[in-house]
Amino acid sequence: MTAARARFATETPERDPEMVVVFDLAGTVDQFTRAVRLIPGLEFLAELAEEDADPDEDFHYIDKQGGVSNRSVPETLYMVMSNARAVDELISLFNRWQADERARFPNGLAPFKDVFRLLRSVRRWGPQDRIRETGLLESWEEEKEVVGQSATTRQVEIELWYRADEVQRSMAQAEVERVVADSGGSVVASATLPDIAYHGVLADIPFTEIETVLQ
């Protein structure tokens, strides 16, 4: 894993999601980058910027009086690994550290312990990561307040991870179409634009499904 090439970003990278690791930060980005610089083989290819989150009872800053500060804390960074095995190894290493902070790490990987202390979790990328970047849930909440139960369907644009392989793209779209159909919806149109690495589907879905997502 020490030889694995990687890059960091504050937004979901346009790569295969199986190669993306999500770091939920408990410390600052500056603390995190200083810790990671001690680990040979990790390469920063993008400038980092903070993404703030509200403090909670587990992760927060302490003010000068020793109380809990209302100051926002950084939340999430994404790391694109070079191969799926590197993703598995990194997550496994974090889980091992969580189970026992004194666990012995393979030679050269001990500096990762200093990184892990600054994290809430290390996990694979999931759909919630893409959704929370778009403002979709907030928009649907507002729409729900306005239309209530009077609406029966809602047209949505579903953007898929763009895959260069045509067979993989077709399989991914077929899976989306199946999920939409199972929900009682229908696909209206689809589009693939290789020049901008875009693959999307326009679908009508029952408004009851929106309620399910919000819940």
XYZ file of C-alpha atoms in Angstrom:
215
model
C 0.000 0.000 0.000
C 2.921 2.348 0.611
C 3.636 2.303 -3.101
C 0.054 3.030 -4.113
C -0.471 6.289 -5.957
C -3.340 8.400 -4.674
C -4.796 11.864 -4.893
C -7.091 13.840 -2.619
C -10.058 16.087 -3.375
C -12.875 17.810 -1.477
C -15.522 16.810 -4.041
C -16.335 13.377 -5.399
C -13.666 12.526 -8.010
C -14.890 11.465 -11.452
C -13.451 7.966 -11.209
C -14.694 4.445 -10.648
C -16.354 4.558 -7.192
C -14.682 1.262 -6.270
C -11.365 3.162 -6.202
C -12.571 5.958 -3.931
C -11.968 6.022 -0.172
C -13.854 8.518 1.997
C -12.146 10.116 4.990
C -14.523 11.681 7.524
C -12.290 14.115 9.369
C -12.343 14.810 13.085
C -9.437 17.280 12.962
C -8.531 20.073 10.581
C -7.419 19.564 7.007
C -4.097 21.166 7.938
C -3.532 18.625 10.722
C -4.485 15.847 8.354
C -2.134 16.938 5.567
C 0.775 17.295 8.004
C 0.187 13.755 9.256
C -0.116 12.275 5.758
C 3.100 13.932 4.581
C 4.955 11.583 6.925
C 3.773 8.556 4.929
C 5.957 7.649 1.919
C 4.091 6.891 -1.303
C 1.090 9.185 -0.873
C 1.052 12.001 -3.389
C -1.125 15.106 -3.313
C -2.284 16.060 -6.787
C -4.939 18.573 -5.780
C -5.085 21.547 -3.485
C -7.155 20.877 -0.387
C -9.896 23.079 0.926
C -12.005 22.734 4.054
C -15.545 21.415 4.025
C -17.183 22.340 7.299
C -19.716 20.457 9.389
C -21.573 21.259 12.585
C -19.843 20.006 15.745
C -21.374 17.135 17.676
C -20.809 15.614 21.133
C -17.961 13.429 19.895
C -16.101 15.819 17.592
C -15.789 19.514 18.462
C -13.342 22.234 19.343
C -12.781 23.454 22.893
C -13.002 27.208 23.484
C -10.642 29.247 25.681
C -12.871 28.685 28.707
C -12.679 24.916 28.281
C -16.230 24.551 26.984
C -17.556 23.105 23.737
C -17.130 25.565 20.865
C -19.804 26.149 18.204
C -17.054 26.425 15.585
C -17.632 24.194 12.559
C -15.338 21.229 12.039
C -14.015 19.872 8.717
C -15.951 16.923 7.397
C -14.953 14.927 4.325
C -12.119 14.294 1.890
C -12.046 11.760 -0.939
C -8.982 9.788 -1.964
C -8.717 8.041 -5.321
C -6.534 4.944 -5.090
C -4.755 3.259 -7.974
C -6.349 -0.166 -7.461
C -9.086 -1.923 -5.518
C -6.627 -3.883 -3.388
C -5.143 -0.652 -2.024
C -8.650 0.437 -1.001
C -9.230 -2.846 0.842
C -5.880 -2.626 2.609
C -6.394 0.942 3.772
C -9.868 0.277 5.170
C -8.671 -2.951 6.799
C -5.784 -1.085 8.409
C -8.141 1.525 9.859
C -10.516 -1.136 11.201
C -7.559 -2.894 12.806
C -6.475 0.336 14.481
C -10.037 1.011 15.714
C -10.139 -2.407 17.342
C -6.770 -1.891 19.036
C -4.853 1.395 18.840
C -1.736 -0.425 20.055
C -1.852 -3.015 17.261
C 1.424 -3.542 15.414
C 1.344 -2.330 11.822
C 3.465 -3.727 8.969
C 6.860 -2.156 8.538
C 6.605 1.435 7.278
C 2.888 1.842 8.002
C 3.096 2.968 11.644
C 2.680 6.678 10.633
C -0.870 5.844 9.590
C -1.783 5.723 13.292
C -1.252 9.480 13.522
C -3.565 9.939 10.535
C -6.270 7.642 11.909
C -6.437 9.641 15.160
C -7.720 12.576 13.090
C -10.543 10.615 11.460
C -14.086 9.652 12.350
C -14.084 6.884 9.754
C -12.415 5.471 6.647
C -14.908 3.884 4.268
C -15.764 3.234 0.659
C -17.536 5.909 -1.340
C -21.333 5.559 -1.228
C -24.354 7.193 -2.871
C -24.821 9.459 0.155
C -21.530 11.164 -0.715
C -22.745 12.154 -4.167
C -26.196 13.208 -2.944
C -25.021 15.507 -0.178
C -22.924 17.545 -2.626
C -25.904 18.434 -4.815
C -28.384 20.010 -2.394
C -30.905 17.453 -3.650
C -32.330 16.493 -0.249
C -32.827 20.128 0.746
C -34.552 20.840 -2.559
C -36.855 17.831 -2.161
C -37.670 18.819 1.421
C -38.786 22.249 0.213
C -40.809 20.730 -2.621
C -42.478 18.335 -0.207
C -43.565 21.264 1.978
C -45.119 22.990 -1.045
C -46.858 20.154 -2.880
C -47.505 17.795 0.018
C -49.183 14.631 -1.199
C -50.825 16.305 -4.215
C -48.012 15.307 -6.588
C -47.910 11.784 -7.985
C -44.611 11.807 -9.925
C -41.386 13.776 -10.021
C -39.001 13.980 -12.980
C -35.377 13.596 -11.931
C -32.024 13.571 -13.676
C -29.874 10.661 -12.545
C -26.195 11.160 -13.305
C -24.190 7.944 -13.435
C -20.467 7.500 -12.928
C -19.065 7.826 -16.438
C -17.266 4.674 -17.523
C -15.095 4.644 -20.640
C -16.008 1.014 -21.354
C -19.274 0.878 -23.328
C -20.259 -2.510 -21.901
C -19.873 -1.216 -18.316
C -21.918 1.875 -19.194
C -24.710 -0.274 -20.621
C -24.724 -2.509 -17.544
C -24.852 0.491 -15.203
C -27.734 2.051 -17.117
C -29.639 -1.226 -17.184
C -29.330 -1.435 -13.394
C -30.666 2.121 -12.987
C -33.568 1.355 -15.327
C -34.377 -1.746 -13.285
C -34.396 0.215 -10.009
C -36.602 2.927 -11.524
C -39.042 0.344 -12.920
C -39.170 -1.525 -9.595
C -40.159 1.725 -7.879
C -43.073 2.186 -10.268
C -41.334 4.821 -12.362
C -40.188 5.006 -15.972
C -37.135 6.190 -17.890
C -37.916 9.094 -20.219
C -34.542 9.538 -21.918
C -30.821 8.880 -21.573
C -27.693 10.597 -22.827
C -23.977 9.833 -23.054
C -21.496 12.637 -23.823
C -17.950 11.225 -23.939
C -16.316 14.631 -24.514
C -17.353 15.763 -21.036
C -17.523 12.283 -19.455
C -21.284 12.550 -18.867
C -23.787 9.717 -18.613
C -27.284 10.536 -17.423
C -30.832 9.247 -17.327
C -34.050 11.288 -17.122
C -36.769 9.439 -15.245
C -40.237 9.905 -13.808
C -40.448 8.457 -10.300
C -43.426 8.252 -7.935
C -43.462 11.042 -5.363
C -43.807 8.375 -2.684
C -40.235 7.306 -3.532
C -39.025 10.821 -2.769
C -40.639 10.515 0.650
C -38.798 7.228 1.175
C -35.426 8.796 0.295
C -36.029 11.724 2.645
C -36.890 9.372 5.482
